[in-house]
Amino acid sequence: MREDIEFDAEGVTLRGWFYAPDDAGSGSHPCIVMAHGFSAVKEQHLDDYAEVFAAAGLACVVYDNRGLGASDAAPGTPRQEIDPWAQVRDYQHAITYAQGRDDVDADRIGVWGSSYSGAHAYVVGAIDRRVKAVSGQAPLVSGRRSFESLVRIDQWDPTWEAFAADRLERARGGEPAMMPVITEDPTAPAALPTPDSYEFFTRTQRDRAPSWRNEVTLRSIELFQGYEAGVYLPLVAPTPVQMVVAARDRLVATEAATDAYERALHPKRLVIAPGGHFDAYTGPGFEVSSGAARDWFVEHLGVGKVG
């Protein structure tokens, strides 16, 4: 069963869905807190994951990141601005919301994320001991490394200069610079300039998520390139941590994720899903990624125990 929800994140209203377990009766249940990756909104397949989790006895809080989809932006902050640290804090607000529900067991909270939010899941798991299990799929682990692989080397200096110019313009009261998330031409400037990014966002906007917008602030890219979530992986322990990587991920680099996984401490588990970055959301990749996360949470959150 799914219900529309909203909750406060220090003055910002975040909106999403609450999924009760399929077999929900009286008592409280373990709950997974979930948000999407870079620029994405919940309709871009997060409902599919939540349905798998709910069928296994897990409640879910699914929400849009601030300034995206159905959620509000912070006062004075433009929509389509993606601040990874604000999103980390919003995971914590979502945990608090979940813990305040009578049908959620406050002592059995897990966090799940994908791509950019996969990075957030590891950071939240490291800094917030309310979290009892973590699963991240196709995770970003190094913003600088991803920036250097997505932006041509001859464009690094012009991009850094554009960051500085944007800060000056915004300080003078001007409008923030914007850039597209995707373009059909992979050589054109975009936040995610890969063919599979273009296919995923074009398809899901058409078929599932008309609220998704193909733009982000330029500052979102500046914040992205300074986000080094992988350094938090060793700090998640003793909370159980899982990493699901795509075998041929060229957006966040499979080898970077698996290198970071080696630095995580036990208990941990690595799962390899077929295909590239976005193949985790559909077909065989979805069966592997959703099943692995479901089983991890069932194992570590005590599904079946009455709270």
PDB file of C-alpha atoms in Angstrom:
ATOM      1  CA  MET A   1       0.000   0.000   0.000  1.00  0.00           C
ATOM      2  CA  ARG A   2       1.352   3.430  -0.976  1.00  0.00           C
ATOM      3  CA  GLU A   3       0.422   6.801   0.486  1.00  0.00           C
ATOM      4  CA  ASP A   4       1.532  10.311  -0.416  1.00  0.00           C
ATOM      5  CA  ILE A   5       3.628  11.953   2.305  1.00  0.00           C
ATOM      6  CA  GLU A   6       5.398  15.191   3.080  1.00  0.00           C
ATOM      7  CA  PHE A   7       7.751  16.116   5.891  1.00  0.00           C
ATOM      8  CA  ASP A   8       9.800  19.052   7.103  1.00  0.00           C
ATOM      9  CA  ALA A   9      13.540  19.309   6.518  1.00  0.00           C
ATOM     10  CA  GLU A  10      14.445  22.366   8.595  1.00  0.00           C
ATOM     11  CA  GLY A  11      12.012  24.639   6.788  1.00  0.00           C
ATOM     12  CA  VAL A  12      11.945  22.822   3.439  1.00  0.00           C
ATOM     13  CA  THR A  13       9.017  20.553   2.606  1.00  0.00           C
ATOM     14  CA  LEU A  14      10.039  17.263   1.024  1.00  0.00           C
ATOM     15  CA  ARG A  15       7.373  15.110  -0.640  1.00  0.00           C
ATOM     16  CA  GLY A  16       7.193  11.493  -1.618  1.00  0.00           C
ATOM     17  CA  TRP A  17       5.580   8.153  -0.841  1.00  0.00           C
ATOM     18  CA  PHE A  18       5.344   5.805   2.099  1.00  0.00           C
ATOM     19  CA  TYR A  19       5.072   2.110   1.275  1.00  0.00           C
ATOM     20  CA  ALA A  20       3.646  -0.160   3.940  1.00  0.00           C
ATOM     21  CA  PRO A  21       4.756  -3.802   3.750  1.00  0.00           C
ATOM     22  CA  ASP A  22       2.441  -5.990   1.702  1.00  0.00           C
ATOM     23  CA  ASP A  23       1.686  -8.102   4.770  1.00  0.00           C
ATOM     24  CA  ALA A  24       1.472  -5.143   7.153  1.00  0.00           C
ATOM     25  CA  GLY A  25      -0.622  -5.794  10.216  1.00  0.00           C
ATOM     26  CA  SER A  26      -0.397  -4.321  13.656  1.00  0.00           C
ATOM     27  CA  GLY A  27       2.934  -3.320  15.112  1.00  0.00           C
ATOM     28  CA  SER A  28       5.902  -1.540  13.566  1.00  0.00           C
ATOM     29  CA  HIS A  29       8.144  -2.600  10.726  1.00  0.00           C
ATOM     30  CA  PRO A  30      11.697  -2.090   9.478  1.00  0.00           C
ATOM     31  CA  CYS A  31      11.910   0.807   7.043  1.00  0.00           C
ATOM     32  CA  ILE A  32      14.145   1.715   4.104  1.00  0.00           C
ATOM     33  CA  VAL A  33      14.783   5.404   3.379  1.00  0.00           C
ATOM     34  CA  MET A  34      15.305   6.053  -0.328  1.00  0.00           C
ATOM     35  CA  ALA A  35      16.026   8.967  -2.680  1.00  0.00           C
ATOM     36  CA  HIS A  36      17.230   9.133  -6.282  1.00  0.00           C
ATOM     37  CA  GLY A  37      20.498  10.078  -7.933  1.00  0.00           C
ATOM     38  CA  PHE A  38      21.752  13.174  -9.748  1.00  0.00           C
ATOM     39  CA  SER A  39      18.769  15.285 -10.933  1.00  0.00           C
ATOM     40  CA  ALA A  40      16.421  12.262 -10.973  1.00  0.00           C
ATOM     41  CA  VAL A  41      12.941  12.114  -9.459  1.00  0.00           C
ATOM     42  CA  LYS A  42      11.210   9.272  -7.658  1.00  0.00           C
ATOM     43  CA  GLU A  43       9.063   8.227 -10.628  1.00  0.00           C
ATOM     44  CA  GLN A  44      12.216   7.187 -12.481  1.00  0.00           C
ATOM     45  CA  HIS A  45      11.976   3.603 -11.178  1.00  0.00           C
ATOM     46  CA  LEU A  46      12.228   4.134  -7.410  1.00  0.00           C
ATOM     47  CA  ASP A  47       8.656   2.846  -7.143  1.00  0.00           C
ATOM     48  CA  ASP A  48       9.847  -0.448  -8.642  1.00  0.00           C
ATOM     49  CA  TYR A  49      12.454  -0.880  -5.909  1.00  0.00           C
ATOM     50  CA  ALA A  50      10.036   0.102  -3.155  1.00  0.00           C
ATOM     51  CA  GLU A  51       7.520  -2.476  -4.380  1.00  0.00           C
ATOM     52  CA  VAL A  52      10.175  -5.208  -4.204  1.00  0.00           C
ATOM     53  CA  PHE A  53      11.132  -4.146  -0.686  1.00  0.00           C
ATOM     54  CA  ALA A  54       7.506  -3.878   0.478  1.00  0.00           C
ATOM     55  CA  ALA A  55       6.748  -7.362  -0.843  1.00  0.00           C
ATOM     56  CA  ALA A  56       9.524  -8.657   1.443  1.00  0.00           C
ATOM     57  CA  GLY A  57       8.072  -7.019   4.556  1.00  0.00           C
ATOM     58  CA  LEU A  58       9.979  -3.731   4.475  1.00  0.00           C
ATOM     59  CA  ALA A  59       8.326  -0.337   4.772  1.00  0.00           C
ATOM     60  CA  CYS A  60       9.813   2.423   2.592  1.00  0.00           C
ATOM     61  CA  VAL A  61      10.063   6.203   2.717  1.00  0.00           C
ATOM     62  CA  VAL A  62      10.683   7.397  -0.859  1.00  0.00           C
ATOM     63  CA  TYR A  63      11.044  11.113  -1.546  1.00  0.00           C
ATOM     64  CA  ASP A  64      12.229  13.673  -4.083  1.00  0.00           C
ATOM     65  CA  ASN A  65      15.386  15.566  -3.252  1.00  0.00           C
ATOM     66  CA  ARG A  66      14.956  19.239  -2.393  1.00  0.00           C
ATOM     67  CA  GLY A  67      14.399  21.482  -5.389  1.00  0.00           C
ATOM     68  CA  LEU A  68      13.527  18.540  -7.627  1.00  0.00           C
ATOM     69  CA  GLY A  69      10.234  16.900  -8.590  1.00  0.00           C
ATOM     70  CA  ALA A  70       7.518  17.348  -5.979  1.00  0.00           C
ATOM     71  CA  SER A  71       9.795  18.713  -3.237  1.00  0.00           C
ATOM     72  CA  ASP A  72      10.337  22.384  -2.435  1.00  0.00           C
ATOM     73  CA  ALA A  73      13.619  24.240  -2.697  1.00  0.00           C
ATOM     74  CA  ALA A  74      15.134  26.016   0.273  1.00  0.00           C
ATOM     75  CA  PRO A  75      14.245  29.720   0.496  1.00  0.00           C
ATOM     76  CA  GLY A  76      16.745  31.730  -1.517  1.00  0.00           C
ATOM     77  CA  THR A  77      18.004  28.656  -3.377  1.00  0.00           C
ATOM     78  CA  PRO A  78      17.034  28.035  -7.018  1.00  0.00           C
ATOM     79  CA  ARG A  79      15.242  24.891  -8.070  1.00  0.00           C
ATOM     80  CA  GLN A  80      17.439  22.335  -9.835  1.00  0.00           C
ATOM     81  CA  GLU A  81      20.344  23.070  -7.490  1.00  0.00           C
ATOM     82  CA  ILE A  82      21.973  19.836  -6.322  1.00  0.00           C
ATOM     83  CA  ASP A  83      23.985  20.175  -3.138  1.00  0.00           C
ATOM     84  CA  PRO A  84      25.223  16.738  -2.010  1.00  0.00           C
ATOM     85  CA  TRP A  85      25.604  17.781   1.625  1.00  0.00           C
ATOM     86  CA  ALA A  86      22.087  19.201   1.749  1.00  0.00           C
ATOM     87  CA  GLN A  87      20.880  15.890   0.307  1.00  0.00           C
ATOM     88  CA  VAL A  88      22.802  13.977   2.981  1.00  0.00           C
ATOM     89  CA  ARG A  89      21.109  16.049   5.668  1.00  0.00           C
ATOM     90  CA  ASP A  90      17.739  15.399   4.037  1.00  0.00           C
ATOM     91  CA  TYR A  91      18.324  11.656   4.316  1.00  0.00           C
ATOM     92  CA  GLN A  92      18.695  12.290   8.034  1.00  0.00           C
ATOM     93  CA  HIS A  93      15.463  14.299   8.109  1.00  0.00           C
ATOM     94  CA  ALA A  94      13.728  11.459   6.273  1.00  0.00           C
ATOM     95  CA  ILE A  95      15.024   9.006   8.889  1.00  0.00           C
ATOM     96  CA  THR A  96      13.569  11.215  11.603  1.00  0.00           C
ATOM     97  CA  TYR A  97      10.237  11.297   9.767  1.00  0.00           C
ATOM     98  CA  ALA A  98      10.239   7.508   9.469  1.00  0.00           C
ATOM     99  CA  GLN A  99      11.089   7.073  13.153  1.00  0.00           C
ATOM    100  CA  GLY A 100       8.137   9.267  14.084  1.00  0.00           C
ATOM    101  CA  ARG A 101       5.612   6.943  12.439  1.00  0.00           C
ATOM    102  CA  ASP A 102       3.789   4.406  14.597  1.00  0.00           C
ATOM    103  CA  ASP A 103       4.091   1.767  11.858  1.00  0.00           C
ATOM    104  CA  VAL A 104       7.904   2.019  11.670  1.00  0.00           C
ATOM    105  CA  ASP A 105      10.336   0.457  14.128  1.00  0.00           C
ATOM    106  CA  ALA A 106      12.733   3.306  14.941  1.00  0.00           C
ATOM    107  CA  ASP A 107      15.506   0.823  15.703  1.00  0.00           C
ATOM    108  CA  ARG A 108      15.370  -0.900  12.306  1.00  0.00           C
ATOM    109  CA  ILE A 109      16.165   1.754   9.690  1.00  0.00           C
ATOM    110  CA  GLY A 110      18.074   1.068   6.479  1.00  0.00           C
ATOM    111  CA  VAL A 111      19.222   3.491   3.784  1.00  0.00           C
ATOM    112  CA  TRP A 112      19.353   2.779   0.058  1.00  0.00           C
ATOM    113  CA  GLY A 113      20.668   4.931  -2.746  1.00  0.00           C
ATOM    114  CA  SER A 114      21.645   4.768  -6.396  1.00  0.00           C
ATOM    115  CA  SER A 115      24.425   6.616  -8.234  1.00  0.00           C
ATOM    116  CA  TYR A 116      24.716  10.041  -6.509  1.00  0.00           C
ATOM    117  CA  SER A 117      22.395   8.937  -3.720  1.00  0.00           C
ATOM    118  CA  GLY A 118      24.376   5.708  -3.453  1.00  0.00           C
ATOM    119  CA  ALA A 119      27.230   7.947  -2.335  1.00  0.00           C
ATOM    120  CA  HIS A 120      24.893   9.652   0.124  1.00  0.00           C
ATOM    121  CA  ALA A 121      23.829   6.287   1.568  1.00  0.00           C
ATOM    122  CA  TYR A 122      27.438   5.562   2.542  1.00  0.00           C
ATOM    123  CA  VAL A 123      27.972   9.003   4.054  1.00  0.00           C
ATOM    124  CA  VAL A 124      24.740   8.772   6.055  1.00  0.00           C
ATOM    125  CA  GLY A 125      25.626   5.255   7.180  1.00  0.00           C
ATOM    126  CA  ALA A 126      28.989   6.559   8.428  1.00  0.00           C
ATOM    127  CA  ILE A 127      27.736   9.609  10.307  1.00  0.00           C
ATOM    128  CA  ASP A 128      24.294   8.550  11.578  1.00  0.00           C
ATOM    129  CA  ARG A 129      24.177   5.560  13.924  1.00  0.00           C
ATOM    130  CA  ARG A 130      20.406   5.325  13.659  1.00  0.00           C
ATOM    131  CA  VAL A 131      21.110   3.475  10.396  1.00  0.00           C
ATOM    132  CA  LYS A 132      21.326  -0.290  10.839  1.00  0.00           C
ATOM    133  CA  ALA A 133      22.014  -1.388   7.227  1.00  0.00           C
ATOM    134  CA  VAL A 134      23.203   0.326   4.034  1.00  0.00           C
ATOM    135  CA  SER A 135      22.948  -0.587   0.345  1.00  0.00           C
ATOM    136  CA  GLY A 136      24.198   1.571  -2.507  1.00  0.00           C
ATOM    137  CA  GLN A 137      24.089   0.672  -6.196  1.00  0.00           C
ATOM    138  CA  ALA A 138      26.262   2.018  -9.021  1.00  0.00           C
ATOM    139  CA  PRO A 139      27.609   4.533  -6.487  1.00  0.00           C
ATOM    140  CA  LEU A 140      29.617   7.645  -7.097  1.00  0.00           C
ATOM    141  CA  VAL A 141      32.697   7.402  -4.880  1.00  0.00           C
ATOM    142  CA  SER A 142      34.837  10.288  -6.163  1.00  0.00           C
ATOM    143  CA  GLY A 143      33.396  13.461  -7.621  1.00  0.00           C
ATOM    144  CA  ARG A 144      36.807  14.646  -8.790  1.00  0.00           C
ATOM    145  CA  ARG A 145      37.551  11.389 -10.602  1.00  0.00           C
ATOM    146  CA  SER A 146      34.122  11.396 -12.248  1.00  0.00           C
ATOM    147  CA  PHE A 147      34.491  15.067 -13.210  1.00  0.00           C
ATOM    148  CA  GLU A 148      37.811  14.313 -14.874  1.00  0.00           C
ATOM    149  CA  SER A 149      36.317  11.414 -16.826  1.00  0.00           C
ATOM    150  CA  LEU A 150      33.180  13.279 -17.940  1.00  0.00           C
ATOM    151  CA  VAL A 151      34.757  16.658 -18.814  1.00  0.00           C
ATOM    152  CA  ARG A 152      37.368  16.791 -21.565  1.00  0.00           C
ATOM    153  CA  ILE A 153      40.779  17.761 -20.212  1.00  0.00           C
ATOM    154  CA  ASP A 154      40.963  20.854 -22.428  1.00  0.00           C
ATOM    155  CA  GLN A 155      37.708  22.022 -20.820  1.00  0.00           C
ATOM    156  CA  TRP A 156      38.826  21.747 -17.186  1.00  0.00           C
ATOM    157  CA  ASP A 157      40.218  25.288 -16.934  1.00  0.00           C
ATOM    158  CA  PRO A 158      37.263  26.883 -18.779  1.00  0.00           C
ATOM    159  CA  THR A 159      34.876  24.991 -16.505  1.00  0.00           C
ATOM    160  CA  TRP A 160      36.633  26.140 -13.333  1.00  0.00           C
ATOM    161  CA  GLU A 161      36.604  29.694 -14.705  1.00  0.00           C
ATOM    162  CA  ALA A 162      32.868  29.375 -15.333  1.00  0.00           C
ATOM    163  CA  PHE A 163      32.372  28.272 -11.708  1.00  0.00           C
ATOM    164  CA  ALA A 164      34.140  31.424 -10.495  1.00  0.00           C
ATOM    165  CA  ALA A 165      32.189  33.690 -12.855  1.00  0.00           C
ATOM    166  CA  ASP A 166      28.914  32.138 -11.729  1.00  0.00           C
ATOM    167  CA  ARG A 167      29.754  32.769  -8.081  1.00  0.00           C
ATOM    168  CA  LEU A 168      30.506  36.434  -8.821  1.00  0.00           C
ATOM    169  CA  GLU A 169      27.282  36.857 -10.790  1.00  0.00           C
ATOM    170  CA  ARG A 170      25.176  35.250  -8.079  1.00  0.00           C
ATOM    171  CA  ALA A 171      26.859  37.413  -5.415  1.00  0.00           C
ATOM    172  CA  ARG A 172      25.798  40.470  -7.430  1.00  0.00           C
ATOM    173  CA  GLY A 173      22.187  39.292  -7.392  1.00  0.00           C
ATOM    174  CA  GLY A 174      22.196  37.765 -10.855  1.00  0.00           C
ATOM    175  CA  GLU A 175      20.560  34.566 -12.005  1.00  0.00           C
ATOM    176  CA  PRO A 176      22.437  31.286 -11.549  1.00  0.00           C
ATOM    177  CA  ALA A 177      24.063  29.790 -14.613  1.00  0.00           C
ATOM    178  CA  MET A 178      22.330  26.630 -15.820  1.00  0.00           C
ATOM    179  CA  MET A 179      23.384  23.682 -17.939  1.00  0.00           C
ATOM    180  CA  PRO A 180      21.590  20.633 -19.370  1.00  0.00           C
ATOM    181  CA  VAL A 181      21.823  17.291 -17.626  1.00  0.00           C
ATOM    182  CA  ILE A 182      21.919  15.432 -20.937  1.00  0.00           C
ATOM    183  CA  THR A 183      22.355  16.176 -24.641  1.00  0.00           C
ATOM    184  CA  GLU A 184      21.912  13.991 -27.684  1.00  0.00           C
ATOM    185  CA  ASP A 185      25.391  15.065 -28.822  1.00  0.00           C
ATOM    186  CA  PRO A 186      27.855  13.526 -26.318  1.00  0.00           C
ATOM    187  CA  THR A 187      30.459  16.186 -27.224  1.00  0.00           C
ATOM    188  CA  ALA A 188      28.174  19.068 -26.187  1.00  0.00           C
ATOM    189  CA  PRO A 189      28.351  20.515 -22.656  1.00  0.00           C
ATOM    190  CA  ALA A 190      26.166  18.580 -20.218  1.00  0.00           C
ATOM    191  CA  ALA A 191      26.336  17.331 -16.647  1.00  0.00           C
ATOM    192  CA  LEU A 192      26.043  13.677 -17.735  1.00  0.00           C
ATOM    193  CA  PRO A 193      27.349  13.594 -21.327  1.00  0.00           C
ATOM    194  CA  THR A 194      26.997   9.877 -22.044  1.00  0.00           C
ATOM    195  CA  PRO A 195      24.692   8.084 -24.501  1.00  0.00           C
ATOM    196  CA  ASP A 196      23.206   5.854 -21.785  1.00  0.00           C
ATOM    197  CA  SER A 197      22.389   8.928 -19.672  1.00  0.00           C
ATOM    198  CA  TYR A 198      20.575  10.460 -22.644  1.00  0.00           C
ATOM    199  CA  GLU A 199      18.617   7.265 -23.268  1.00  0.00           C
ATOM    200  CA  PHE A 200      17.617   6.775 -19.622  1.00  0.00           C
ATOM    201  CA  PHE A 201      16.447  10.308 -18.906  1.00  0.00           C
ATOM    202  CA  THR A 202      14.740  10.759 -22.280  1.00  0.00           C
ATOM    203  CA  ARG A 203      12.849   7.480 -21.935  1.00  0.00           C
ATOM    204  CA  THR A 204      11.830   7.911 -18.326  1.00  0.00           C
ATOM    205  CA  GLN A 205      10.753  11.538 -18.776  1.00  0.00           C
ATOM    206  CA  ARG A 206       8.529  10.453 -21.677  1.00  0.00           C
ATOM    207  CA  ASP A 207       7.125   7.289 -20.098  1.00  0.00           C
ATOM    208  CA  ARG A 208       7.213   7.786 -16.323  1.00  0.00           C
ATOM    209  CA  ALA A 209       8.375  11.175 -15.058  1.00  0.00           C
ATOM    210  CA  PRO A 210       7.146  14.261 -16.949  1.00  0.00           C
ATOM    211  CA  SER A 211       8.186  16.410 -13.964  1.00  0.00           C
ATOM    212  CA  TRP A 212      11.876  15.682 -14.583  1.00  0.00           C
ATOM    213  CA  ARG A 213      13.702  18.742 -15.956  1.00  0.00           C
ATOM    214  CA  ASN A 214      16.741  18.611 -18.179  1.00  0.00           C
ATOM    215  CA  GLU A 215      18.732  21.286 -16.381  1.00  0.00           C
ATOM    216  CA  VAL A 216      20.754  21.871 -13.232  1.00  0.00           C
ATOM    217  CA  THR A 217      22.591  24.871 -11.895  1.00  0.00           C
ATOM    218  CA  LEU A 218      26.246  25.163 -12.833  1.00  0.00           C
ATOM    219  CA  ARG A 219      27.014  25.265  -9.113  1.00  0.00           C
ATOM    220  CA  SER A 220      25.642  21.707  -8.914  1.00  0.00           C
ATOM    221  CA  ILE A 221      28.616  20.618 -11.039  1.00  0.00           C
ATOM    222  CA  GLU A 222      31.055  22.567  -8.873  1.00  0.00           C
ATOM    223  CA  LEU A 223      29.662  20.845  -5.782  1.00  0.00           C
ATOM    224  CA  PHE A 224      29.715  17.470  -7.548  1.00  0.00           C
ATOM    225  CA  GLN A 225      33.427  17.699  -8.386  1.00  0.00           C
ATOM    226  CA  GLY A 226      34.289  18.310  -4.732  1.00  0.00           C
ATOM    227  CA  TYR A 227      32.241  15.445  -3.286  1.00  0.00           C
ATOM    228  CA  GLU A 228      34.457  12.559  -2.133  1.00  0.00           C
ATOM    229  CA  ALA A 229      31.966  10.156  -0.585  1.00  0.00           C
ATOM    230  CA  GLY A 230      34.264   7.153  -0.911  1.00  0.00           C
ATOM    231  CA  VAL A 231      36.400   8.290   2.022  1.00  0.00           C
ATOM    232  CA  TYR A 232      33.418   7.570   4.311  1.00  0.00           C
ATOM    233  CA  LEU A 233      33.139   3.893   3.365  1.00  0.00           C
ATOM    234  CA  PRO A 234      35.611   2.637   6.019  1.00  0.00           C
ATOM    235  CA  LEU A 235      33.653   4.617   8.624  1.00  0.00           C
ATOM    236  CA  VAL A 236      30.324   2.841   8.030  1.00  0.00           C
ATOM    237  CA  ALA A 237      31.407  -0.173  10.108  1.00  0.00           C
ATOM    238  CA  PRO A 238      30.141  -1.776  12.238  1.00  0.00           C
ATOM    239  CA  THR A 239      26.926  -1.070  10.299  1.00  0.00           C
ATOM    240  CA  PRO A 240      26.562  -3.698   7.526  1.00  0.00           C
ATOM    241  CA  VAL A 241      27.280  -2.152   4.114  1.00  0.00           C
ATOM    242  CA  GLN A 242      26.556  -3.503   0.636  1.00  0.00           C
ATOM    243  CA  MET A 243      27.776  -2.227  -2.724  1.00  0.00           C
ATOM    244  CA  VAL A 244      26.071  -3.217  -5.978  1.00  0.00           C
ATOM    245  CA  VAL A 245      28.153  -2.238  -9.009  1.00  0.00           C
ATOM    246  CA  ALA A 246      27.386  -2.477 -12.707  1.00  0.00           C
ATOM    247  CA  ALA A 247      29.922  -4.585 -14.568  1.00  0.00           C
ATOM    248  CA  ARG A 248      30.351  -2.023 -17.366  1.00  0.00           C
ATOM    249  CA  ASP A 249      29.608   1.275 -15.631  1.00  0.00           C
ATOM    250  CA  ARG A 250      31.283   4.100 -17.529  1.00  0.00           C
ATOM    251  CA  LEU A 251      29.442   6.940 -15.806  1.00  0.00           C
ATOM    252  CA  VAL A 252      30.876   6.496 -12.305  1.00  0.00           C
ATOM    253  CA  ALA A 253      33.504   3.848 -13.181  1.00  0.00           C
ATOM    254  CA  THR A 254      33.162   0.306 -11.899  1.00  0.00           C
ATOM    255  CA  GLU A 255      36.847   0.125 -10.986  1.00  0.00           C
ATOM    256  CA  ALA A 256      36.626   3.247  -8.807  1.00  0.00           C
ATOM    257  CA  ALA A 257      33.694   1.802  -6.885  1.00  0.00           C
ATOM    258  CA  THR A 258      35.316  -1.592  -6.359  1.00  0.00           C
ATOM    259  CA  ASP A 259      38.567   0.051  -5.250  1.00  0.00           C
ATOM    260  CA  ALA A 260      36.595   1.995  -2.649  1.00  0.00           C
ATOM    261  CA  TYR A 261      34.782  -1.169  -1.578  1.00  0.00           C
ATOM    262  CA  GLU A 262      38.117  -2.774  -0.689  1.00  0.00           C
ATOM    263  CA  ARG A 263      38.665  -0.037   1.889  1.00  0.00           C
ATOM    264  CA  ALA A 264      35.309  -0.683   3.577  1.00  0.00           C
ATOM    265  CA  LEU A 265      35.345  -2.810   6.710  1.00  0.00           C
ATOM    266  CA  HIS A 266      33.272  -5.877   7.476  1.00  0.00           C
ATOM    267  CA  PRO A 267      30.441  -6.718   7.574  1.00  0.00           C
ATOM    268  CA  LYS A 268      30.230  -5.938   3.857  1.00  0.00           C
ATOM    269  CA  ARG A 269      29.152  -7.492   0.585  1.00  0.00           C
ATOM    270  CA  LEU A 270      29.938  -6.733  -3.068  1.00  0.00           C
ATOM    271  CA  VAL A 271      27.443  -7.649  -5.796  1.00  0.00           C
ATOM    272  CA  ILE A 272      28.127  -7.370  -9.553  1.00  0.00           C
ATOM    273  CA  ALA A 273      25.094  -6.557 -11.713  1.00  0.00           C
ATOM    274  CA  PRO A 274      25.118  -7.004 -15.503  1.00  0.00           C
ATOM    275  CA  GLY A 275      25.346  -4.116 -17.939  1.00  0.00           C
ATOM    276  CA  GLY A 276      26.068  -0.435 -17.530  1.00  0.00           C
ATOM    277  CA  HIS A 277      25.098   2.283 -15.085  1.00  0.00           C
ATOM    278  CA  PHE A 278      21.407   2.529 -15.968  1.00  0.00           C
ATOM    279  CA  ASP A 279      20.833  -1.175 -16.641  1.00  0.00           C
ATOM    280  CA  ALA A 280      20.303  -1.663 -12.906  1.00  0.00           C
ATOM    281  CA  TYR A 281      16.840  -0.096 -13.246  1.00  0.00           C
ATOM    282  CA  THR A 282      15.328  -2.528 -15.740  1.00  0.00           C
ATOM    283  CA  GLY A 283      15.494  -6.130 -16.945  1.00  0.00           C
ATOM    284  CA  PRO A 284      18.079  -8.564 -15.605  1.00  0.00           C
ATOM    285  CA  GLY A 285      20.046  -5.745 -13.964  1.00  0.00           C
ATOM    286  CA  PHE A 286      17.004  -4.761 -11.928  1.00  0.00           C
ATOM    287  CA  GLU A 287      16.422  -8.353 -10.850  1.00  0.00           C
ATOM    288  CA  VAL A 288      19.992  -8.522  -9.534  1.00  0.00           C
ATOM    289  CA  SER A 289      20.177  -5.046  -7.975  1.00  0.00           C
ATOM    290  CA  SER A 290      16.745  -5.029  -6.322  1.00  0.00           C
ATOM    291  CA  GLY A 291      17.058  -8.630  -5.162  1.00  0.00           C
ATOM    292  CA  ALA A 292      20.478  -8.046  -3.637  1.00  0.00           C
ATOM    293  CA  ALA A 293      19.308  -4.971  -1.715  1.00  0.00           C
ATOM    294  CA  ARG A 294      16.121  -6.718  -0.579  1.00  0.00           C
ATOM    295  CA  ASP A 295      18.030  -9.712   0.728  1.00  0.00           C
ATOM    296  CA  TRP A 296      20.596  -7.497   2.483  1.00  0.00           C
ATOM    297  CA  PHE A 297      17.929  -5.539   4.318  1.00  0.00           C
ATOM    298  CA  VAL A 298      15.898  -8.637   5.180  1.00  0.00           C
ATOM    299  CA  GLU A 299      19.026 -10.227   6.637  1.00  0.00           C
ATOM    300  CA  HIS A 300      20.127  -7.261   8.708  1.00  0.00           C
ATOM    301  CA  LEU A 301      16.881  -5.574   9.753  1.00  0.00           C
ATOM    302  CA  GLY A 302      15.068  -8.555  11.196  1.00  0.00           C
ATOM    303  CA  VAL A 303      12.099  -8.799   8.854  1.00  0.00           C
ATOM    304  CA  GLY A 304       9.354 -10.812  10.517  1.00  0.00           C
ATOM    305  CA  LYS A 305      10.166  -9.497  13.975  1.00  0.00           C
ATOM    306  CA  VAL A 306       7.259  -7.585  15.509  1.00  0.00           C
ATOM    307  CA  GLY A 307       8.286  -4.135  16.711  1.00  0.00           C
TER     308      GLY A 307
END
